[in-house]
XYZ file of C-alpha atoms in Angstrom:
520
model
C 16.154 39.051 -53.784
C 18.965 38.848 -51.333
C 19.864 35.695 -49.210
C 18.865 37.650 -46.121
C 15.415 38.548 -47.623
C 14.766 34.833 -48.515
C 15.827 33.691 -45.060
C 13.462 36.293 -43.664
C 10.650 34.466 -45.662
C 11.788 31.131 -44.594
C 11.650 32.093 -40.841
C 8.578 33.927 -41.171
C 6.788 30.886 -42.772
C 8.171 27.998 -40.466
C 5.424 26.879 -38.146
C 5.000 24.269 -35.548
C 1.895 22.031 -36.420
C 0.074 21.302 -39.568
C 0.206 23.614 -42.491
C -1.157 24.018 -45.970
C 1.010 24.495 -48.753
C 0.571 27.833 -50.746
C 3.616 27.517 -52.829
C 7.082 28.819 -52.960
C 8.562 32.356 -52.793
C 9.561 34.317 -56.107
C 13.089 35.319 -56.263
C 12.597 37.778 -58.926
C 10.762 36.057 -61.636
C 11.999 32.509 -60.639
C 10.422 30.221 -57.921
C 12.834 29.568 -54.911
C 12.380 25.796 -54.182
C 13.902 26.134 -50.815
C 11.484 28.804 -49.623
C 7.992 27.226 -49.117
C 5.160 29.713 -48.215
C 2.365 28.105 -46.182
C -0.460 28.998 -43.778
C -0.899 27.205 -40.292
C -4.156 25.047 -40.342
C -5.066 26.227 -36.890
C -5.223 29.834 -38.134
C -7.768 29.218 -40.831
C -10.668 30.112 -38.637
C -9.110 33.619 -38.359
C -10.582 34.267 -41.798
C -8.940 35.311 -45.087
C -9.126 37.175 -48.430
C -8.361 35.807 -51.873
C -8.359 38.691 -54.316
C -7.247 39.580 -57.975
C -8.443 40.598 -61.302
C -10.506 38.117 -63.612
C -8.341 35.404 -64.923
C -5.547 35.703 -62.430
C -5.787 32.399 -60.515
C -8.349 32.865 -57.720
C -10.301 29.795 -58.408
C -7.373 27.726 -58.556
C -6.019 29.033 -55.301
C -9.439 28.291 -53.722
C -9.215 24.755 -55.146
C -5.562 24.341 -53.694
C -6.797 25.408 -50.344
C -9.930 23.249 -50.460
C -8.233 20.227 -51.303
C -5.665 20.288 -48.800
C -8.292 21.134 -46.058
C -10.208 18.066 -47.236
C -7.196 15.894 -46.799
C -6.629 17.364 -43.320
C -10.022 16.158 -42.283
C -11.911 19.684 -42.697
C -14.958 19.881 -44.314
C -15.223 22.701 -46.925
C -17.942 24.814 -48.619
C -17.372 26.636 -51.740
C -19.643 28.666 -54.146
C -18.876 27.905 -57.947
C -19.985 30.855 -59.988
C -18.389 29.768 -63.266
C -18.632 26.056 -62.968
C -14.804 25.735 -62.939
C -14.507 24.254 -59.220
C -16.423 20.912 -60.015
C -13.092 19.540 -61.046
C -11.979 19.213 -57.409
C -14.204 16.008 -57.440
C -11.865 14.463 -60.078
C -8.005 13.614 -60.166
C -5.829 15.982 -62.126
C -4.373 15.304 -65.517
C -0.664 15.871 -66.109
C 0.371 17.926 -69.126
C 3.577 19.136 -70.525
C 2.641 22.675 -69.268
C 1.905 21.569 -65.804
C 5.035 19.555 -65.678
C 6.990 22.232 -66.459
C 5.405 24.405 -63.664
C 5.843 21.729 -61.121
C 9.552 20.978 -61.755
C 10.297 24.694 -61.611
C 8.772 24.900 -58.182
C 9.798 21.552 -56.930
C 6.388 20.439 -56.245
C 5.738 16.845 -55.428
C 2.414 16.177 -57.254
C 0.238 13.148 -57.347
C -3.189 13.279 -59.162
C -6.039 12.799 -56.619
C -9.768 13.396 -56.349
C -11.710 14.667 -53.248
C -14.938 13.486 -51.653
C -17.328 16.082 -53.301
C -21.180 16.919 -52.877
C -22.684 18.930 -55.685
C -25.586 21.294 -54.743
C -27.656 23.878 -56.486
C -30.344 26.409 -55.458
C -33.655 25.043 -55.784
C -33.914 23.097 -58.920
C -31.857 25.557 -61.051
C -28.799 23.173 -61.817
C -27.458 19.579 -61.774
C -26.751 19.426 -58.088
C -29.006 18.335 -55.094
C -31.369 21.231 -54.461
C -30.924 23.308 -51.467
C -33.900 25.119 -49.944
C -34.643 27.258 -47.029
C -38.156 28.400 -45.499
C -39.007 31.890 -45.645
C -39.479 31.789 -41.773
C -35.739 30.741 -41.271
C -34.453 33.109 -43.994
C -35.722 35.993 -41.842
C -36.637 39.562 -42.774
C -33.161 41.228 -42.958
C -31.774 38.802 -45.509
C -35.020 38.748 -47.442
C -35.010 42.580 -47.551
C -31.667 42.406 -49.177
C -32.841 39.979 -51.840
C -35.804 42.167 -52.410
C -33.615 45.351 -52.462
C -36.132 47.094 -49.851
C -35.229 50.495 -48.284
C -34.820 50.812 -44.615
C -38.522 51.655 -44.068
C -39.768 48.745 -46.197
C -37.242 46.560 -44.350
C -38.580 47.573 -40.964
C -41.931 46.881 -41.970
C -41.127 43.410 -43.319
C -39.541 42.677 -39.876
C -42.799 43.549 -38.146
C -44.589 41.204 -40.636
C -42.154 38.423 -39.618
C -42.945 39.263 -36.003
C -46.623 39.131 -36.590
C -46.376 35.789 -38.392
C -44.085 34.284 -35.479
C -46.655 35.413 -32.926
C -49.606 34.143 -34.780
C -48.122 30.727 -35.388
C -48.145 31.253 -39.196
C -45.501 29.010 -40.929
C -43.870 30.952 -43.714
C -42.345 28.151 -45.816
C -42.341 29.610 -49.186
C -43.132 33.124 -50.919
C -46.722 32.232 -51.455
C -47.109 31.980 -47.591
C -45.812 35.418 -47.206
C -47.779 36.839 -49.892
C -50.884 35.295 -48.210
C -50.050 37.140 -44.997
C -49.298 40.382 -46.681
C -52.410 40.209 -48.671
C -54.566 39.477 -45.839
C -52.965 42.606 -44.018
C -53.982 44.779 -47.034
C -57.442 43.348 -46.997
C -60.381 44.837 -45.115
C -60.456 41.745 -42.482
C -56.727 42.516 -41.885
C -56.949 46.388 -41.560
C -56.944 46.259 -37.702
C -54.039 43.769 -37.607
C -52.003 45.974 -39.809
C -52.548 49.000 -37.685
C -51.771 46.799 -34.594
C -48.114 45.796 -35.806
C -46.772 49.289 -35.578
C -49.171 51.236 -37.761
C -47.398 50.118 -41.058
C -48.964 51.628 -43.989
C -50.945 49.651 -46.576
C -49.006 51.381 -49.408
C -45.618 50.004 -47.883
C -47.028 46.410 -47.632
C -48.218 46.722 -51.312
C -44.738 47.570 -52.409
C -43.350 44.628 -50.541
C -45.884 42.489 -52.159
C -44.897 43.677 -55.708
C -41.239 43.084 -55.069
C -42.192 39.467 -53.918
C -44.032 39.018 -57.160
C -41.250 40.278 -59.229
C -38.711 37.938 -57.481
C -41.089 34.925 -58.230
C -41.541 35.983 -61.765
C -37.689 36.112 -62.158
C -37.324 32.527 -60.870
C -35.797 33.974 -57.662
C -38.319 31.880 -55.519
C -36.708 28.430 -56.470
C -35.088 27.696 -53.056
C -37.853 28.837 -50.741
C -39.510 25.822 -49.412
C -39.041 22.422 -47.797
C -37.294 20.066 -47.186
C -35.036 22.865 -45.623
C -31.332 22.172 -45.753
C -29.715 21.097 -42.585
C -26.415 23.074 -42.498
C -24.996 20.380 -40.174
C -24.665 18.301 -43.510
C -21.815 20.694 -44.444
C -19.826 19.458 -41.567
C -19.347 15.852 -42.714
C -16.310 13.760 -43.253
C -16.020 10.526 -45.382
C -15.149 6.932 -44.174
C -11.488 7.811 -44.432
C -11.728 10.841 -42.411
C -11.388 13.386 -45.247
C -13.533 16.466 -45.207
C -16.437 16.772 -47.662
C -16.193 19.456 -50.191
C -19.608 20.872 -50.668
C -19.754 22.698 -54.191
C -22.769 24.979 -54.709
C -23.495 25.422 -58.534
C -24.572 29.071 -59.118
C -23.574 29.798 -62.674
C -27.406 29.489 -63.761
C -28.335 32.218 -61.334
C -26.391 35.078 -62.900
C -29.710 36.975 -63.204
C -30.348 36.855 -59.233
C -26.810 37.860 -57.796
C -28.393 39.247 -54.712
C -30.274 36.041 -54.282
C -27.335 33.805 -54.172
C -24.932 35.975 -52.268
C -27.722 36.373 -49.478
C -28.434 32.707 -49.298
C -24.868 32.151 -48.544
C -24.969 34.446 -45.771
C -28.099 32.603 -44.473
C -25.972 29.381 -44.417
C -23.289 31.123 -42.190
C -25.992 32.637 -39.957
C -27.571 29.293 -39.626
C -24.258 27.691 -38.599
C -23.564 30.339 -36.258
C -26.889 29.603 -34.232
C -26.445 25.906 -34.335
C -22.683 25.383 -33.486
C -21.176 25.316 -30.073
C -18.431 27.540 -28.857
C -14.858 25.765 -29.506
C -12.393 28.526 -28.949
C -9.169 28.166 -30.901
C -9.087 24.421 -32.145
C -6.136 22.878 -33.806
C -8.171 22.735 -36.990
C -11.262 24.393 -38.061
C -14.872 22.755 -38.155
C -15.516 24.088 -41.475
C -13.830 26.553 -43.989
C -16.369 28.674 -46.287
C -15.301 30.205 -49.404
C -17.431 33.127 -50.208
C -16.947 33.816 -54.090
C -17.823 37.009 -55.746
C -18.014 38.624 -52.152
C -18.716 42.013 -53.699
C -22.171 40.932 -54.452
C -23.044 40.425 -50.941
C -22.205 44.038 -49.937
C -23.672 45.829 -53.011
C -26.541 48.181 -51.880
C -26.737 46.533 -48.536
C -28.542 48.298 -45.570
C -26.936 49.400 -42.479
C -28.664 46.655 -40.336
C -27.437 43.911 -43.036
C -23.799 45.198 -42.839
C -23.856 45.221 -38.999
C -25.241 41.713 -39.123
C -22.626 40.551 -41.545
C -19.785 42.147 -39.617
C -21.170 40.537 -36.248
C -21.257 37.178 -37.931
C -17.921 37.183 -39.192
C -16.367 38.422 -35.891
C -18.220 35.864 -33.772
C -18.174 32.724 -35.964
C -14.376 32.392 -35.472
C -15.202 30.908 -32.004
C -17.608 28.409 -33.427
C -14.563 26.947 -35.307
C -15.478 28.337 -38.710
C -13.209 30.122 -41.109
C -14.397 32.258 -43.975
C -12.505 33.322 -47.183
C -13.937 36.190 -49.205
C -13.207 35.672 -52.810
C -13.265 38.998 -54.780
C -11.341 41.370 -57.141
C -10.140 43.988 -54.661
C -10.065 44.396 -50.829
C -12.245 47.606 -51.333
C -14.974 45.517 -52.204
C -15.295 44.350 -48.741
C -16.425 46.845 -45.995
C -13.573 48.091 -43.773
C -15.162 46.605 -40.542
C -15.356 43.071 -42.202
C -11.828 43.523 -43.980
C -10.409 44.069 -40.466
C -11.534 40.571 -39.380
C -9.534 38.963 -42.380
C -6.241 37.731 -40.905
C -4.711 36.271 -44.251
C -4.468 37.836 -47.727
C -3.536 36.172 -50.952
C -3.758 38.896 -53.483
C -3.362 38.094 -57.303
C -2.568 40.364 -59.981
C -4.346 43.793 -60.211
C -4.797 46.149 -63.341
C -4.458 49.713 -63.422
C -5.792 50.583 -66.820
C -8.222 53.397 -65.448
C -8.207 56.059 -62.657
C -10.622 53.762 -60.776
C -8.242 50.735 -61.112
C -5.354 52.931 -59.878
C -7.239 53.992 -56.883
C -8.183 50.341 -56.035
C -4.472 49.499 -56.369
C -3.329 52.236 -53.904
C -6.138 51.096 -51.499
C -4.970 47.537 -51.823
C -1.237 48.184 -51.010
C -2.461 49.995 -47.851
C -4.153 46.741 -46.558
C -0.556 44.863 -46.436
C 2.048 45.195 -43.686
C 4.990 47.216 -44.247
C 7.613 45.607 -46.435
C 10.709 46.596 -48.697
C 8.573 45.737 -51.824
C 7.341 48.314 -54.102
C 3.729 46.652 -53.984
C 2.120 48.839 -56.557
C 4.611 47.728 -58.980
C 4.667 44.030 -57.816
C 0.997 43.482 -57.883
C 0.671 44.684 -61.367
C 3.571 42.567 -62.631
C 2.484 39.306 -61.247
C 1.899 36.349 -63.671
C -1.219 34.007 -63.643
C -0.942 31.765 -60.647
C 1.261 34.199 -58.669
C 0.290 36.212 -55.745
C 1.414 38.278 -52.925
C 0.735 36.586 -49.573
C 0.729 37.463 -45.950
C -1.053 35.306 -43.126
C -1.639 35.186 -39.590
C 0.943 33.264 -37.642
C 0.048 31.301 -34.433
C 0.945 34.303 -32.301
C -1.673 36.418 -34.202
C 1.069 38.578 -36.053
C 1.026 38.966 -39.803
C 3.818 37.020 -41.573
C 6.329 38.972 -44.017
C 5.046 39.870 -47.341
C 5.907 37.122 -49.735
C 5.552 37.079 -53.579
C 4.561 33.528 -54.197
C 4.379 31.084 -57.200
C 1.012 29.282 -56.154
C 0.871 25.828 -55.869
C -0.884 23.551 -58.485
C -3.819 21.621 -57.558
C -3.793 17.773 -57.724
C -7.348 17.589 -58.641
C -8.527 18.458 -62.154
C -8.306 22.060 -63.114
C -11.665 22.977 -64.939
C -15.121 21.508 -64.689
C -16.121 17.906 -64.578
C -18.757 16.917 -67.273
C -22.410 16.998 -66.840
C -22.614 13.341 -66.897
C -19.984 12.892 -64.125
C -21.671 15.439 -61.913
C -25.073 13.754 -62.555
C -23.741 10.354 -61.738
C -22.149 11.760 -58.367
C -25.333 13.453 -57.268
C -27.557 10.325 -58.120
C -25.270 8.288 -55.992
C -25.572 10.634 -53.044
C -27.674 10.128 -49.923
C -28.071 13.873 -49.982
C -30.046 13.729 -53.079
C -32.462 11.187 -51.591
C -32.873 13.558 -48.558
C -33.358 16.929 -50.393
C -33.974 16.027 -54.040
C -37.808 16.015 -53.830
C -39.832 19.219 -52.720
C -42.611 18.908 -50.212
C -45.561 21.107 -49.404
C -46.499 20.949 -45.829
C -49.439 22.892 -44.435
C -48.460 26.577 -43.806
C -49.539 30.181 -43.709
C -51.262 30.047 -47.187
C -53.518 26.867 -46.188
C -54.174 28.057 -42.620
C -55.245 31.533 -43.535
C -57.504 30.162 -46.354
C -59.085 27.538 -44.202
C -59.676 29.644 -41.187
C -60.976 32.657 -43.122
C -63.362 30.091 -45.202
C -64.445 28.569 -41.961
C -65.004 31.983 -40.286
C -66.843 33.359 -43.322
C -69.311 30.320 -43.226
C -69.814 30.780 -39.540
C -70.475 34.531 -40.069
C -73.050 33.793 -42.671
C -74.897 31.164 -40.633
C -74.881 33.660 -37.667
C -76.426 36.358 -39.777
C -79.381 33.897 -40.461
C -79.848 32.266 -37.015
C -78.245 34.539 -34.389
C -78.794 38.146 -33.026
C -76.800 40.727 -34.979
C -74.511 41.494 -32.016
C -73.559 37.857 -31.553
C -70.836 35.905 -33.492
C -70.584 32.257 -33.395
C -67.129 30.841 -34.413
C -66.382 27.153 -35.073
C -64.965 25.291 -32.176
C -62.771 22.225 -32.491
C -64.574 18.958 -33.296
C -66.530 17.605 -30.155
C -66.460 20.895 -28.396
C -69.883 21.813 -27.063
C -71.777 24.970 -26.928
C -71.031 28.453 -28.484
C -68.272 30.786 -27.838
C -69.280 34.098 -25.959
C -69.937 37.073 -28.017
C -66.867 38.812 -29.453
C -66.303 42.509 -29.042
C -67.588 44.659 -32.052
C -64.109 45.961 -32.843
C -62.525 42.394 -33.133
C -62.045 41.615 -36.871
C -62.387 38.014 -38.190
C -58.604 37.170 -38.091
C -58.409 38.124 -34.525
C -61.143 35.654 -33.759
C -59.416 32.960 -35.719
C -56.147 33.679 -33.625
C -58.172 33.363 -30.579
C -59.822 29.755 -31.430
C -58.434 27.025 -28.934
C -57.026 25.012 -31.896
C -55.241 27.720 -33.345
C -53.823 28.933 -29.901
C -52.257 25.335 -29.528
C -50.581 25.556 -32.987
C -49.370 29.161 -32.019
C -48.041 27.817 -28.616
C -46.130 24.993 -30.531
C -44.735 27.491 -33.307
C -43.692 30.041 -30.988
C -41.615 27.954 -28.869
C -39.512 26.943 -31.807
C -38.915 30.435 -33.114
C -35.996 32.390 -31.818
C -34.453 34.778 -34.188
C -30.760 35.324 -34.411
C -28.319 37.995 -35.889
C -29.979 38.318 -39.154
C -33.555 37.760 -37.844
C -33.030 34.137 -38.980
C -34.746 31.157 -37.439
C -35.712 27.693 -38.046
C -37.897 24.951 -36.843
C -35.404 22.854 -35.011
C -34.801 19.445 -36.194
């Protein structure tokens, strides 16, 4: 590389304000100690992409970014697919190989741990369990998990609306099954016809999909206590951002579930956080590992919602980094929102690989490099970098020897993780599942009470009159119901149930993904 080219990189990566060190520029095969490559902290909410073939260093890059964000007082959330990221909670260990790399790059290295919370979905791993209610998860995200087609997704949305209007809390999958089962019963026939004429067959398909998901263990995180995403925004007593690591390696059989759950976290944050514009540093940076799983077989409505969330959540101070193999794993409308790119080595062993390589090159600004050759010749821990500068322009393309993390590379032991989880107040808050009254119990009680009242009516009242139980202490009988009113309609019209409905309906306001939650 010429002196002029190195100077161009120095000028292009010199910023006012706080920066995160990514590494140093590569001059041929050698790192140039005098040419640091960095990213402005204030631009982290403009989103980014970390890409590269398996084993090229994407997880370590994620770790480098996360630990520096934490030390800058920025909370971090990261999914941990392989279990390697847990080492961020422990200090690094020097080795001869590491020391050689540090000396070559001129990195001033001090082993240091980071304040870390460990989570898992439901009870599937070592961390504190995360749960969400079906009501707050919403129909669009659930349809993605269930792999429903567009028609089935529309019907599921109608069912959610029906439950919202009726004040039926859908806390876990059994509640949704209870509502769907009712709608396919004789008693629920009229209600099913009243929510858009959805066919009984379509509802039956959704029921079977839910049963399949539950049988595969995919229902582990539906329920209460529901995770409060505000807990992702915490700092410790020293002002360092908490790094929240979500363990996912035991959920490899349900990839759509965990990728969609991460999108629920983002959607919930979007609904809760205030507008902050362009702050000096983000409120949270969210690393979305194995991002291709999120977009696989996604419906048009789902993709539109993802795109809208990514576009708008920047103004809430949240930065998103998608971590995947190639940029083509991310839809164009989403990719266009990602201002910073860290591209590790790509391989071109097959025609599809070669096609992906060409597509990747086209996502970078123009440069004097032969990027196709450069991207296939990078070593482990090296990447081609371009980031967004404070003026909103891309920086020059920079071949980079990436920085080494100061926390442990590789996983913490199970005993270390268990000890950290046991000592965390988060585990006390979320560790034990609870089972509040919800749609399943309400339907069972109301229908049982209605059936008993109907039996008594048959014995003691004229055939065209129906007595329905009033609240305790209420006097007299209710006026006769119209002949075409079914049992569930009568239940919903009872005064006690109307009160429940008014309370629940006030709390339900669905957002971009049809998500909602009972506000805390």
